[in-house]
JSON list of C-alpha atoms in Angstrom, two decimals:
[
{"chain": "I", "resi": 1, "resn": "MET", "atom": "CA", "xyz": [-21.77, -73.43, -0.45]},
{"chain": "I", "resi": 2, "resn": "ASP", "atom": "CA", "xyz": [-19.86, -75.94, -1.09]},
{"chain": "I", "resi": 3, "resn": "CYS", "atom": "CA", "xyz": [-17.62, -78.42, 1.89]},
{"chain": "I", "resi": 4, "resn": "SER", "atom": "CA", "xyz": [-14.66, -81.33, -0.09]},
{"chain": "I", "resi": 5, "resn": "PRO", "atom": "CA", "xyz": [-12.86, -83.67, 2.25]},
{"chain": "I", "resi": 6, "resn": "PRO", "atom": "CA", "xyz": [-9.12, -82.41, 2.23]},
{"chain": "I", "resi": 7, "resn": "SER", "atom": "CA", "xyz": [-7.57, -83.59, -0.92]},
{"chain": "I", "resi": 8, "resn": "SER", "atom": "CA", "xyz": [-9.87, -82.11, -3.31]},
{"chain": "I", "resi": 9, "resn": "PRO", "atom": "CA", "xyz": [-9.99, -77.58, -1.46]},
{"chain": "I", "resi": 10, "resn": "VAL", "atom": "CA", "xyz": [-12.67, -76.23, -3.70]},
{"chain": "I", "resi": 11, "resn": "PRO", "atom": "CA", "xyz": [-13.91, -72.93, -2.00]},
{"chain": "I", "resi": 12, "resn": "TRP", "atom": "CA", "xyz": [-16.29, -71.53, 0.87]},
{"chain": "I", "resi": 13, "resn": "ILE", "atom": "CA", "xyz": [-18.38, -68.49, 1.27]},
{"chain": "I", "resi": 14, "resn": "SER", "atom": "CA", "xyz": [-18.03, -68.67, 4.98]},
{"chain": "I", "resi": 15, "resn": "GLN", "atom": "CA", "xyz": [-21.15, -65.85, 5.77]},
{"chain": "I", "resi": 16, "resn": "VAL", "atom": "CA", "xyz": [-24.03, -64.87, 5.28]},
{"chain": "I", "resi": 17, "resn": "ARG", "atom": "CA", "xyz": [-26.35, -62.43, 5.81]},
{"chain": "I", "resi": 18, "resn": "ILE", "atom": "CA", "xyz": [-30.52, -62.73, 5.62]},
{"chain": "I", "resi": 19, "resn": "LEU", "atom": "CA", "xyz": [-33.13, -60.31, 6.49]},
{"chain": "I", "resi": 20, "resn": "GLU", "atom": "CA", "xyz": [-35.63, -61.84, 8.99]},
{"chain": "I", "resi": 21, "resn": "TRP", "atom": "CA", "xyz": [-39.07, -64.30, 8.88]},
{"chain": "I", "resi": 22, "resn": "LEU", "atom": "CA", "xyz": [-36.97, -64.89, 4.83]},
{"chain": "I", "resi": 23, "resn": "ASN", "atom": "CA", "xyz": [-36.40, -68.60, 4.18]},
{"chain": "I", "resi": 24, "resn": "LEU", "atom": "CA", "xyz": [-32.40, -69.56, 3.67]},
{"chain": "I", "resi": 25, "resn": "ALA", "atom": "CA", "xyz": [-31.48, -72.51, 1.72]},
{"chain": "I", "resi": 26, "resn": "LEU", "atom": "CA", "xyz": [-27.90, -73.67, 2.58]},
{"chain": "I", "resi": 27, "resn": "VAL", "atom": "CA", "xyz": [-26.28, -76.52, -0.07]},
{"chain": "I", "resi": 28, "resn": "CYS", "atom": "CA", "xyz": [-23.13, -79.25, 0.99]},
{"chain": "I", "resi": 29, "resn": "ARG", "atom": "CA", "xyz": [-21.47, -80.29, -1.41]},
{"chain": "I", "resi": 30, "resn": "THR", "atom": "CA", "xyz": [-18.67, -82.26, -1.90]},
{"chain": "I", "resi": 31, "resn": "PHE", "atom": "CA", "xyz": [-15.94, -82.90, -4.16]},
{"chain": "I", "resi": 32, "resn": "TRP", "atom": "CA", "xyz": [-14.25, -86.41, -4.34]},
{"chain": "I", "resi": 33, "resn": "PRO", "atom": "CA", "xyz": [-11.74, -86.86, -7.46]},
{"chain": "I", "resi": 34, "resn": "ASN", "atom": "CA", "xyz": [-10.16, -90.20, -9.27]},
{"chain": "I", "resi": 35, "resn": "SER", "atom": "CA", "xyz": [-11.33, -91.54, -5.55]},
{"chain": "I", "resi": 36, "resn": "SER", "atom": "CA", "xyz": [-11.69, -94.08, -7.18]},
{"chain": "I", "resi": 37, "resn": "LEU", "atom": "CA", "xyz": [-7.41, -94.30, -8.15]},
{"chain": "I", "resi": 38, "resn": "LEU", "atom": "CA", "xyz": [-6.44, -93.78, -4.70]},
{"chain": "I", "resi": 39, "resn": "ASN", "atom": "CA", "xyz": [-8.64, -96.96, -3.15]},
{"chain": "I", "resi": 40, "resn": "PRO", "atom": "CA", "xyz": [-10.65, -99.21, -5.45]},
{"chain": "I", "resi": 41, "resn": "HIS", "atom": "CA", "xyz": [-12.56, -100.06, -2.20]},
{"chain": "I", "resi": 42, "resn": "SER", "atom": "CA", "xyz": [-13.44, -96.86, -0.98]},
{"chain": "I", "resi": 43, "resn": "SER", "atom": "CA", "xyz": [-16.83, -94.37, -0.22]},
{"chain": "I", "resi": 44, "resn": "SER", "atom": "CA", "xyz": [-18.67, -91.94, -1.90]},
{"chain": "I", "resi": 45, "resn": "PRO", "atom": "CA", "xyz": [-18.44, -89.00, 1.16]},
{"chain": "I", "resi": 46, "resn": "SER", "atom": "CA", "xyz": [-20.71, -89.11, 3.23]},
{"chain": "I", "resi": 47, "resn": "LEU", "atom": "CA", "xyz": [-22.23, -86.38, 4.84]},
{"chain": "I", "resi": 48, "resn": "SER", "atom": "CA", "xyz": [-23.04, -85.63, 8.94]},
{"chain": "I", "resi": 49, "resn": "PRO", "atom": "CA", "xyz": [-26.65, -82.61, 8.31]},
{"chain": "I", "resi": 50, "resn": "PHE", "atom": "CA", "xyz": [-26.11, -79.21, 8.87]},
{"chain": "I", "resi": 51, "resn": "SER", "atom": "CA", "xyz": [-25.82, -78.42, 13.23]},
{"chain": "I", "resi": 52, "resn": "LEU", "atom": "CA", "xyz": [-25.96, -75.01, 14.51]},
{"chain": "I", "resi": 53, "resn": "SER", "atom": "CA", "xyz": [-24.05, -73.52, 17.24]},
{"chain": "I", "resi": 54, "resn": "PRO", "atom": "CA", "xyz": [-25.75, -71.77, 19.61]},
{"chain": "I", "resi": 55, "resn": "PRO", "atom": "CA", "xyz": [-28.39, -72.45, 20.09]},
{"chain": "I", "resi": 56, "resn": "PRO", "atom": "CA", "xyz": [-28.13, -75.89, 21.19]},
{"chain": "I", "resi": 57, "resn": "CYS", "atom": "CA", "xyz": [-31.37, -76.74, 21.07]},
{"chain": "I", "resi": 58, "resn": "LEU", "atom": "CA", "xyz": [-31.29, -76.36, 16.47]},
{"chain": "I", "resi": 59, "resn": "ALA", "atom": "CA", "xyz": [-28.78, -79.08, 16.64]},
{"chain": "I", "resi": 60, "resn": "PRO", "atom": "CA", "xyz": [-29.77, -82.27, 16.03]},
{"chain": "I", "resi": 61, "resn": "ALA", "atom": "CA", "xyz": [-30.07, -84.36, 18.13]},
{"chain": "I", "resi": 62, "resn": "PRO", "atom": "CA", "xyz": [-27.78, -87.58, 18.61]},
{"chain": "I", "resi": 63, "resn": "GLU", "atom": "CA", "xyz": [-30.09, -89.91, 18.00]},
{"chain": "I", "resi": 64, "resn": "GLU", "atom": "CA", "xyz": [-31.39, -87.64, 14.47]},
{"chain": "I", "resi": 65, "resn": "ARG", "atom": "CA", "xyz": [-28.25, -86.99, 13.40]},
{"chain": "I", "resi": 66, "resn": "LYS", "atom": "CA", "xyz": [-28.16, -89.05, 10.64]},
{"chain": "I", "resi": 67, "resn": "GLU", "atom": "CA", "xyz": [-24.00, -90.50, 7.70]},
{"chain": "I", "resi": 68, "resn": "PHE", "atom": "CA", "xyz": [-25.90, -90.82, 4.04]},
{"chain": "I", "resi": 69, "resn": "GLU", "atom": "CA", "xyz": [-22.97, -91.39, 0.97]},
{"chain": "I", "resi": 70, "resn": "GLY", "atom": "CA", "xyz": [-23.81, -88.73, -1.75]},
{"chain": "I", "resi": 71, "resn": "GLU", "atom": "CA", "xyz": [-22.35, -85.56, -2.93]},
{"chain": "I", "resi": 72, "resn": "GLU", "atom": "CA", "xyz": [-25.05, -82.54, -1.69]},
{"chain": "I", "resi": 73, "resn": "GLU", "atom": "CA", "xyz": [-26.44, -82.12, 1.92]},
{"chain": "I", "resi": 74, "resn": "TYR", "atom": "CA", "xyz": [-29.13, -78.82, 1.79]},
{"chain": "I", "resi": 75, "resn": "LEU", "atom": "CA", "xyz": [-31.30, -77.43, 4.28]},
{"chain": "I", "resi": 76, "resn": "GLU", "atom": "CA", "xyz": [-33.88, -75.06, 4.19]},
{"chain": "I", "resi": 77, "resn": "ILE", "atom": "CA", "xyz": [-35.82, -72.54, 7.10]},
{"chain": "I", "resi": 78, "resn": "LEU", "atom": "CA", "xyz": [-38.50, -71.42, 5.98]},
{"chain": "I", "resi": 79, "resn": "GLY", "atom": "CA", "xyz": [-38.94, -68.01, 7.92]},
{"chain": "I", "resi": 80, "resn": "ILE", "atom": "CA", "xyz": [-35.50, -67.05, 9.30]},
{"chain": "I", "resi": 81, "resn": "THR", "atom": "CA", "xyz": [-35.80, -65.94, 13.16]},
{"chain": "I", "resi": 82, "resn": "ARG", "atom": "CA", "xyz": [-32.83, -63.56, 15.02]},
{"chain": "I", "resi": 83, "resn": "GLU", "atom": "CA", "xyz": [-32.57, -66.79, 17.32]},
{"chain": "I", "resi": 84, "resn": "GLN", "atom": "CA", "xyz": [-31.69, -68.60, 14.29]},
{"chain": "I", "resi": 85, "resn": "SER", "atom": "CA", "xyz": [-28.42, -65.85, 14.16]},
{"chain": "I", "resi": 86, "resn": "GLY", "atom": "CA", "xyz": [-25.07, -68.39, 14.58]},
{"chain": "I", "resi": 87, "resn": "LYS", "atom": "CA", "xyz": [-22.25, -70.36, 12.96]},
{"chain": "I", "resi": 88, "resn": "TYR", "atom": "CA", "xyz": [-23.79, -73.74, 10.97]},
{"chain": "I", "resi": 89, "resn": "GLU", "atom": "CA", "xyz": [-21.61, -76.11, 10.03]},
{"chain": "I", "resi": 90, "resn": "CYS", "atom": "CA", "xyz": [-21.35, -79.66, 7.89]},
{"chain": "I", "resi": 91, "resn": "LYS", "atom": "CA", "xyz": [-19.40, -82.34, 7.82]},
{"chain": "I", "resi": 92, "resn": "ALA", "atom": "CA", "xyz": [-18.06, -85.09, 5.32]},
{"chain": "I", "resi": 93, "resn": "ALA", "atom": "CA", "xyz": [-15.81, -88.28, 4.61]},
{"chain": "I", "resi": 94, "resn": "ASN", "atom": "CA", "xyz": [-15.01, -91.48, 3.70]},
{"chain": "I", "resi": 95, "resn": "GLU", "atom": "CA", "xyz": [-13.30, -94.16, 4.08]},
{"chain": "I", "resi": 96, "resn": "VAL", "atom": "CA", "xyz": [-10.36, -92.45, 3.39]},
{"chain": "I", "resi": 97, "resn": "SER", "atom": "CA", "xyz": [-9.12, -89.66, 4.67]},
{"chain": "I", "resi": 98, "resn": "SER", "atom": "CA", "xyz": [-10.47, -87.06, 7.87]},
{"chain": "I", "resi": 99, "resn": "ALA", "atom": "CA", "xyz": [-13.41, -85.82, 8.41]},
{"chain": "I", "resi": 100, "resn": "ASP", "atom": "CA", "xyz": [-13.62, -82.16, 6.08]},
{"chain": "I", "resi": 101, "resn": "VAL", "atom": "CA", "xyz": [-15.18, -79.49, 8.20]},
{"chain": "I", "resi": 102, "resn": "LYS", "atom": "CA", "xyz": [-16.89, -76.10, 7.25]},
{"chain": "I", "resi": 103, "resn": "GLN", "atom": "CA", "xyz": [-18.70, -73.56, 8.84]},
{"chain": "I", "resi": 104, "resn": "VAL", "atom": "CA", "xyz": [-20.25, -70.96, 7.86]},
{"chain": "I", "resi": 105, "resn": "LYS", "atom": "CA", "xyz": [-21.95, -67.64, 9.87]},
{"chain": "I", "resi": 106, "resn": "VAL", "atom": "CA", "xyz": [-25.52, -66.61, 9.55]},
{"chain": "I", "resi": 107, "resn": "THR", "atom": "CA", "xyz": [-26.69, -63.00, 11.04]},
{"chain": "I", "resi": 108, "resn": "VAL", "atom": "CA", "xyz": [-30.25, -62.62, 10.71]},
{"chain": "I", "resi": 109, "resn": "ASN", "atom": "CA", "xyz": [-30.73, -58.70, 10.63]},
{"chain": "I", "resi": 110, "resn": "TYR", "atom": "CA", "xyz": [-33.76, -57.10, 11.98]},
{"chain": "I", "resi": 111, "resn": "PRO", "atom": "CA", "xyz": [-34.88, -53.59, 12.80]},
{"chain": "I", "resi": 112, "resn": "PRO", "atom": "CA", "xyz": [-34.85, -52.19, 16.27]},
{"chain": "I", "resi": 113, "resn": "THR", "atom": "CA", "xyz": [-36.47, -52.97, 18.91]},
{"chain": "I", "resi": 114, "resn": "ILE", "atom": "CA", "xyz": [-37.20, -51.10, 21.71]},
{"chain": "I", "resi": 115, "resn": "THR", "atom": "CA", "xyz": [-36.28, -54.08, 24.76]},
{"chain": "I", "resi": 116, "resn": "GLU", "atom": "CA", "xyz": [-36.23, -51.07, 27.46]},
{"chain": "I", "resi": 117, "resn": "SER", "atom": "CA", "xyz": [-36.84, -47.36, 29.44]},
{"chain": "I", "resi": 118, "resn": "LYS", "atom": "CA", "xyz": [-35.92, -46.41, 32.33]},
{"chain": "I", "resi": 119, "resn": "SER", "atom": "CA", "xyz": [-37.80, -42.91, 33.44]},
{"chain": "I", "resi": 120, "resn": "ASN", "atom": "CA", "xyz": [-36.97, -41.38, 36.21]},
{"chain": "I", "resi": 121, "resn": "GLU", "atom": "CA", "xyz": [-37.48, -39.42, 39.80]},
{"chain": "I", "resi": 122, "resn": "ALA", "atom": "CA", "xyz": [-34.95, -36.24, 40.09]},
{"chain": "I", "resi": 123, "resn": "THR", "atom": "CA", "xyz": [-34.26, -34.03, 42.82]},
{"chain": "I", "resi": 124, "resn": "THR", "atom": "CA", "xyz": [-33.64, -29.50, 41.65]},
{"chain": "I", "resi": 125, "resn": "GLY", "atom": "CA", "xyz": [-30.14, -29.46, 41.73]},
{"chain": "I", "resi": 126, "resn": "ARG", "atom": "CA", "xyz": [-29.07, -33.05, 41.33]},
{"chain": "I", "resi": 127, "resn": "LYS", "atom": "CA", "xyz": [-28.11, -35.39, 38.56]},
{"chain": "I", "resi": 128, "resn": "ALA", "atom": "CA", "xyz": [-30.56, -37.75, 36.52]},
{"chain": "I", "resi": 129, "resn": "SER", "atom": "CA", "xyz": [-30.62, -40.00, 34.18]},
{"chain": "I", "resi": 130, "resn": "LEU", "atom": "CA", "xyz": [-32.49, -41.19, 31.32]},
{"chain": "I", "resi": 131, "resn": "LYS", "atom": "CA", "xyz": [-31.80, -44.69, 29.83]},
{"chain": "I", "resi": 132, "resn": "CYS", "atom": "CA", "xyz": [-32.83, -46.92, 27.00]},
{"chain": "I", "resi": 133, "resn": "GLU", "atom": "CA", "xyz": [-31.54, -49.19, 25.07]},
{"chain": "I", "resi": 134, "resn": "ALA", "atom": "CA", "xyz": [-32.64, -51.61, 21.88]},
{"chain": "I", "resi": 135, "resn": "SER", "atom": "CA", "xyz": [-32.82, -54.56, 19.99]},
{"chain": "I", "resi": 136, "resn": "ALA", "atom": "CA", "xyz": [-30.89, -54.56, 16.36]},
{"chain": "I", "resi": 137, "resn": "VAL", "atom": "CA", "xyz": [-29.14, -55.91, 13.59]},
{"chain": "I", "resi": 138, "resn": "PRO", "atom": "CA", "xyz": [-26.83, -54.04, 12.21]},
{"chain": "I", "resi": 139, "resn": "ALA", "atom": "CA", "xyz": [-26.38, -52.02, 15.35]},
{"chain": "I", "resi": 140, "resn": "PRO", "atom": "CA", "xyz": [-29.52, -49.26, 16.26]},
{"chain": "I", "resi": 141, "resn": "ASP", "atom": "CA", "xyz": [-28.33, -45.52, 16.34]},
{"chain": "I", "resi": 142, "resn": "PHE", "atom": "CA", "xyz": [-30.10, -43.62, 18.75]},
{"chain": "I", "resi": 143, "resn": "GLU", "atom": "CA", "xyz": [-31.62, -39.79, 18.83]},
{"chain": "I", "resi": 144, "resn": "TRP", "atom": "CA", "xyz": [-33.33, -38.33, 22.64]},
{"chain": "I", "resi": 145, "resn": "TYR", "atom": "CA", "xyz": [-36.55, -35.07, 21.52]},
{"chain": "I", "resi": 146, "resn": "ARG", "atom": "CA", "xyz": [-38.32, -33.30, 23.66]},
{"chain": "I", "resi": 147, "resn": "ASP", "atom": "CA", "xyz": [-41.22, -31.99, 22.00]},
{"chain": "I", "resi": 148, "resn": "ASP", "atom": "CA", "xyz": [-40.41, -32.90, 18.29]},
{"chain": "I", "resi": 149, "resn": "THR", "atom": "CA", "xyz": [-36.45, -30.79, 19.32]},
{"chain": "I", "resi": 150, "resn": "ARG", "atom": "CA", "xyz": [-33.18, -32.74, 19.01]},
{"chain": "I", "resi": 151, "resn": "ILE", "atom": "CA", "xyz": [-31.27, -32.44, 22.11]},
{"chain": "I", "resi": 152, "resn": "ASN", "atom": "CA", "xyz": [-27.52, -32.98, 22.04]},
{"chain": "I", "resi": 153, "resn": "SER", "atom": "CA", "xyz": [-24.95, -33.28, 24.15]},
{"chain": "I", "resi": 154, "resn": "ALA", "atom": "CA", "xyz": [-24.72, -28.87, 25.20]},
{"chain": "I", "resi": 155, "resn": "ASN", "atom": "CA", "xyz": [-26.75, -26.38, 28.09]},
{"chain": "I", "resi": 156, "resn": "GLY", "atom": "CA", "xyz": [-25.49, -29.05, 30.94]},
{"chain": "I", "resi": 157, "resn": "LEU", "atom": "CA", "xyz": [-27.57, -32.10, 29.19]},
{"chain": "I", "resi": 158, "resn": "GLU", "atom": "CA", "xyz": [-25.14, -34.78, 27.95]},
{"chain": "I", "resi": 159, "resn": "ILE", "atom": "CA", "xyz": [-26.06, -38.53, 25.44]},
{"chain": "I", "resi": 160, "resn": "LYS", "atom": "CA", "xyz": [-23.94, -41.43, 25.61]},
{"chain": "I", "resi": 161, "resn": "SER", "atom": "CA", "xyz": [-24.46, -43.81, 23.37]},
{"chain": "I", "resi": 162, "resn": "THR", "atom": "CA", "xyz": [-23.28, -47.93, 22.72]},
{"chain": "I", "resi": 163, "resn": "GLU", "atom": "CA", "xyz": [-24.31, -50.38, 20.43]},
{"chain": "I", "resi": 164, "resn": "GLY", "atom": "CA", "xyz": [-28.03, -51.43, 22.30]},
{"chain": "I", "resi": 165, "resn": "GLN", "atom": "CA", "xyz": [-28.28, -48.72, 24.77]},
{"chain": "I", "resi": 166, "resn": "SER", "atom": "CA", "xyz": [-28.82, -44.82, 25.25]},
{"chain": "I", "resi": 167, "resn": "SER", "atom": "CA", "xyz": [-27.90, -42.37, 28.03]},
{"chain": "I", "resi": 168, "resn": "LEU", "atom": "CA", "xyz": [-29.11, -38.62, 28.97]},
{"chain": "I", "resi": 169, "resn": "THR", "atom": "CA", "xyz": [-27.67, -37.30, 31.42]},
{"chain": "I", "resi": 170, "resn": "VAL", "atom": "CA", "xyz": [-28.62, -33.78, 33.51]},
{"chain": "I", "resi": 171, "resn": "THR", "atom": "CA", "xyz": [-26.32, -32.25, 35.48]},
{"chain": "I", "resi": 172, "resn": "ASN", "atom": "CA", "xyz": [-27.50, -29.53, 36.22]},
{"chain": "I", "resi": 173, "resn": "VAL", "atom": "CA", "xyz": [-31.62, -30.30, 37.26]},
{"chain": "I", "resi": 174, "resn": "THR", "atom": "CA", "xyz": [-33.82, -28.06, 37.58]},
{"chain": "I", "resi": 175, "resn": "GLU", "atom": "CA", "xyz": [-37.32, -26.20, 36.40]},
{"chain": "I", "resi": 176, "resn": "GLU", "atom": "CA", "xyz": [-37.53, -27.07, 32.77]},
{"chain": "I", "resi": 177, "resn": "HIS", "atom": "CA", "xyz": [-36.15, -29.83, 32.21]},
{"chain": "I", "resi": 178, "resn": "TYR", "atom": "CA", "xyz": [-39.25, -32.38, 34.46]},
{"chain": "I", "resi": 179, "resn": "GLY", "atom": "CA", "xyz": [-41.34, -33.72, 31.72]},
{"chain": "I", "resi": 180, "resn": "ASN", "atom": "CA", "xyz": [-41.47, -36.11, 28.89]},
{"chain": "I", "resi": 181, "resn": "TYR", "atom": "CA", "xyz": [-38.30, -37.19, 26.38]},
{"chain": "I", "resi": 182, "resn": "THR", "atom": "CA", "xyz": [-38.46, -39.74, 23.81]},
{"chain": "I", "resi": 183, "resn": "CYS", "atom": "CA", "xyz": [-35.39, -42.18, 22.20]},
{"chain": "I", "resi": 184, "resn": "VAL", "atom": "CA", "xyz": [-35.99, -43.06, 18.88]},
{"chain": "I", "resi": 185, "resn": "ALA", "atom": "CA", "xyz": [-33.62, -45.27, 17.71]},
{"chain": "I", "resi": 186, "resn": "ALA", "atom": "CA", "xyz": [-32.92, -46.54, 14.59]},
{"chain": "I", "resi": 187, "resn": "ASN", "atom": "CA", "xyz": [-30.88, -49.02, 11.59]},
{"chain": "I", "resi": 188, "resn": "ASN", "atom": "CA", "xyz": [-31.89, -49.42, 7.86]},
{"chain": "I", "resi": 189, "resn": "LEU", "atom": "CA", "xyz": [-35.25, -51.67, 8.19]},
{"chain": "I", "resi": 190, "resn": "GLY", "atom": "CA", "xyz": [-36.03, -49.50, 10.56]},
{"chain": "I", "resi": 191, "resn": "MET", "atom": "CA", "xyz": [-37.20, -47.12, 13.40]},
{"chain": "I", "resi": 192, "resn": "THR", "atom": "CA", "xyz": [-38.83, -46.84, 15.87]},
{"chain": "I", "resi": 193, "resn": "ASN", "atom": "CA", "xyz": [-39.15, -44.98, 19.97]},
{"chain": "I", "resi": 194, "resn": "ALA", "atom": "CA", "xyz": [-40.49, -44.67, 23.32]},
{"chain": "I", "resi": 195, "resn": "SER", "atom": "CA", "xyz": [-42.05, -42.28, 25.48]},
{"chain": "I", "resi": 196, "resn": "LEU", "atom": "CA", "xyz": [-40.32, -41.63, 28.96]},
{"chain": "I", "resi": 197, "resn": "VAL", "atom": "CA", "xyz": [-40.68, -38.39, 31.47]},
{"chain": "I", "resi": 198, "resn": "LEU", "atom": "CA", "xyz": [-38.10, -37.58, 34.63]},
{"chain": "I", "resi": 199, "resn": "PHE", "atom": "CA", "xyz": [-40.69, -36.65, 36.97]},
{"chain": "I", "resi": 200, "resn": "LYS", "atom": "CA", "xyz": [-40.25, -34.52, 39.90]},
{"chain": "I", "resi": 201, "resn": "ARG", "atom": "CA", "xyz": [-38.91, -35.75, 43.42]},
{"chain": "I", "resi": 202, "resn": "VAL", "atom": "CA", "xyz": [-41.50, -34.03, 45.78]},
{"chain": "I", "resi": 203, "resn": "SER", "atom": "CA", "xyz": [-39.54, -34.41, 49.78]},
{"chain": "I", "resi": 204, "resn": "PRO", "atom": "CA", "xyz": [-42.34, -35.73, 51.74]},
{"chain": "I", "resi": 205, "resn": "THR", "atom": "CA", "xyz": [-43.32, -33.10, 54.75]},
{"chain": "I", "resi": 206, "resn": "ILE", "atom": "CA", "xyz": [-42.79, -34.93, 58.27]},
{"chain": "I", "resi": 207, "resn": "PRO", "atom": "CA", "xyz": [-45.64, -32.71, 61.04]},
{"chain": "I", "resi": 208, "resn": "HIS", "atom": "CA", "xyz": [-44.13, -31.77, 64.19]},
{"chain": "I", "resi": 209, "resn": "PRO", "atom": "CA", "xyz": [-44.73, -33.61, 67.00]},
{"chain": "I", "resi": 210, "resn": "LEU", "atom": "CA", "xyz": [-47.22, -32.26, 70.02]},
{"chain": "I", "resi": 211, "resn": "GLN", "atom": "CA", "xyz": [-45.26, -30.90, 72.80]},
{"chain": "I", "resi": 212, "resn": "GLY", "atom": "CA", "xyz": [-46.54, -32.68, 75.87]},
{"chain": "I", "resi": 213, "resn": "PRO", "atom": "CA", "xyz": [-49.59, -35.05, 76.32]},
{"chain": "I", "resi": 214, "resn": "GLY", "atom": "CA", "xyz": [-52.99, -32.76, 76.58]},
{"chain": "I", "resi": 215, "resn": "SER", "atom": "CA", "xyz": [-52.35, -30.51, 74.55]},
{"chain": "I", "resi": 216, "resn": "VAL", "atom": "CA", "xyz": [-53.39, -29.83, 70.77]},
{"chain": "I", "resi": 217, "resn": "ARG", "atom": "CA", "xyz": [-52.26, -27.73, 67.75]},
{"chain": "I", "resi": 218, "resn": "GLY", "atom": "CA", "xyz": [-54.14, -25.01, 65.53]},
{"chain": "I", "resi": 219, "resn": "ILE", "atom": "CA", "xyz": [-55.09, -24.26, 62.44]},
{"chain": "I", "resi": 220, "resn": "ASN", "atom": "CA", "xyz": [-52.47, -21.23, 62.68]},
{"chain": "I", "resi": 221, "resn": "GLY", "atom": "CA", "xyz": [-49.73, -23.77, 65.03]},
{"chain": "I", "resi": 222, "resn": "SER", "atom": "CA", "xyz": [-49.93, -22.71, 67.44]},
{"chain": "I", "resi": 223, "resn": "ILE", "atom": "CA", "xyz": [-49.85, -24.86, 70.76]},
{"chain": "I", "resi": 224, "resn": "SER", "atom": "CA", "xyz": [-53.04, -25.15, 73.17]},
{"chain": "I", "resi": 225, "resn": "LEU", "atom": "CA", "xyz": [-53.72, -27.06, 76.30]},
{"chain": "I", "resi": 226, "resn": "ALA", "atom": "CA", "xyz": [-57.34, -29.33, 75.75]},
{"chain": "I", "resi": 227, "resn": "VAL", "atom": "CA", "xyz": [-58.72, -29.92, 78.76]},
{"chain": "I", "resi": 228, "resn": "PRO", "atom": "CA", "xyz": [-61.64, -32.26, 78.13]},
{"chain": "I", "resi": 229, "resn": "LEU", "atom": "CA", "xyz": [-65.48, -31.40, 78.97]},
{"chain": "I", "resi": 230, "resn": "TRP", "atom": "CA", "xyz": [-65.98, -33.45, 82.63]},
{"chain": "I", "resi": 231, "resn": "LEU", "atom": "CA", "xyz": [-62.98, -32.24, 84.35]},
{"chain": "I", "resi": 232, "resn": "LEU", "atom": "CA", "xyz": [-64.51, -28.82, 82.99]},
{"chain": "I", "resi": 233, "resn": "ALA", "atom": "CA", "xyz": [-67.77, -29.37, 85.01]},
{"chain": "I", "resi": 234, "resn": "ALA", "atom": "CA", "xyz": [-66.29, -31.44, 87.23]},
{"chain": "I", "resi": 235, "resn": "SER", "atom": "CA", "xyz": [-65.00, -28.17, 88.40]},
{"chain": "I", "resi": 236, "resn": "LEU", "atom": "CA", "xyz": [-68.24, -25.66, 87.95]},
{"chain": "I", "resi": 237, "resn": "LEU", "atom": "CA", "xyz": [-69.65, -29.03, 90.32]},
{"chain": "I", "resi": 238, "resn": "CYS", "atom": "CA", "xyz": [-67.13, -28.67, 92.86]},
{"chain": "I", "resi": 239, "resn": "LEU", "atom": "CA", "xyz": [-67.64, -25.17, 93.21]},
{"chain": "I", "resi": 240, "resn": "LEU", "atom": "CA", "xyz": [-71.94, -25.07, 93.60]},
{"chain": "I", "resi": 241, "resn": "SER", "atom": "CA", "xyz": [-71.20, -26.95, 96.14]},
{"chain": "I", "resi": 242, "resn": "LYS", "atom": "CA", "xyz": [-68.56, -25.53, 97.94]},
{"chain": "I", "resi": 243, "resn": "CYS", "atom": "CA", "xyz": [-65.75, -28.56, 97.84]}
]
């Protein structure tokens, strides 16, 4: 890649794609032909280091940005990561011309990684969805499976996939829909999967309240009166003593 002051434009590569963990080298060159004819006292063009936006954490701090005189600036990134994707900028300037700035967009490609998968509870006869999200460059394609059989949008099942996420919706849940499902995300660099479960929602059982004080519920559900033993003993004693 080359960059030059406006007086001498040269071809410039505006975009670079690279696999994650490989080494990347960016070179910024200036061409200033016959600069002494324009101004005998002009200096050689100076280059400022490459900067990155975003992420800002990789851009040189103000005290670290040093200009120097020369015709080439070299930036090497060892084991580039996905977080280092972004626009890199090189600026060339000297005393006789305004600065010329060139940018190159660096895209880091990597295989899919499942970032989120959501199981769900469902009630028979109702609608329910399972969701799966993945990060990848290029963007991943999604597939859904159950018992090693690929699922398609048919027979009450609907699959919707956008860049980075996919959902499987059951429009009318029946007993046969409960169980394990698999979400697969893939691109040309690899594939990954996640297991999700559609659980059956069980309604809580509400016990019947007792029908007044001193009553108990029998095994068969009938209500009977609970009489304390001491009350029976007192009544018997009263009868014997003819109270």
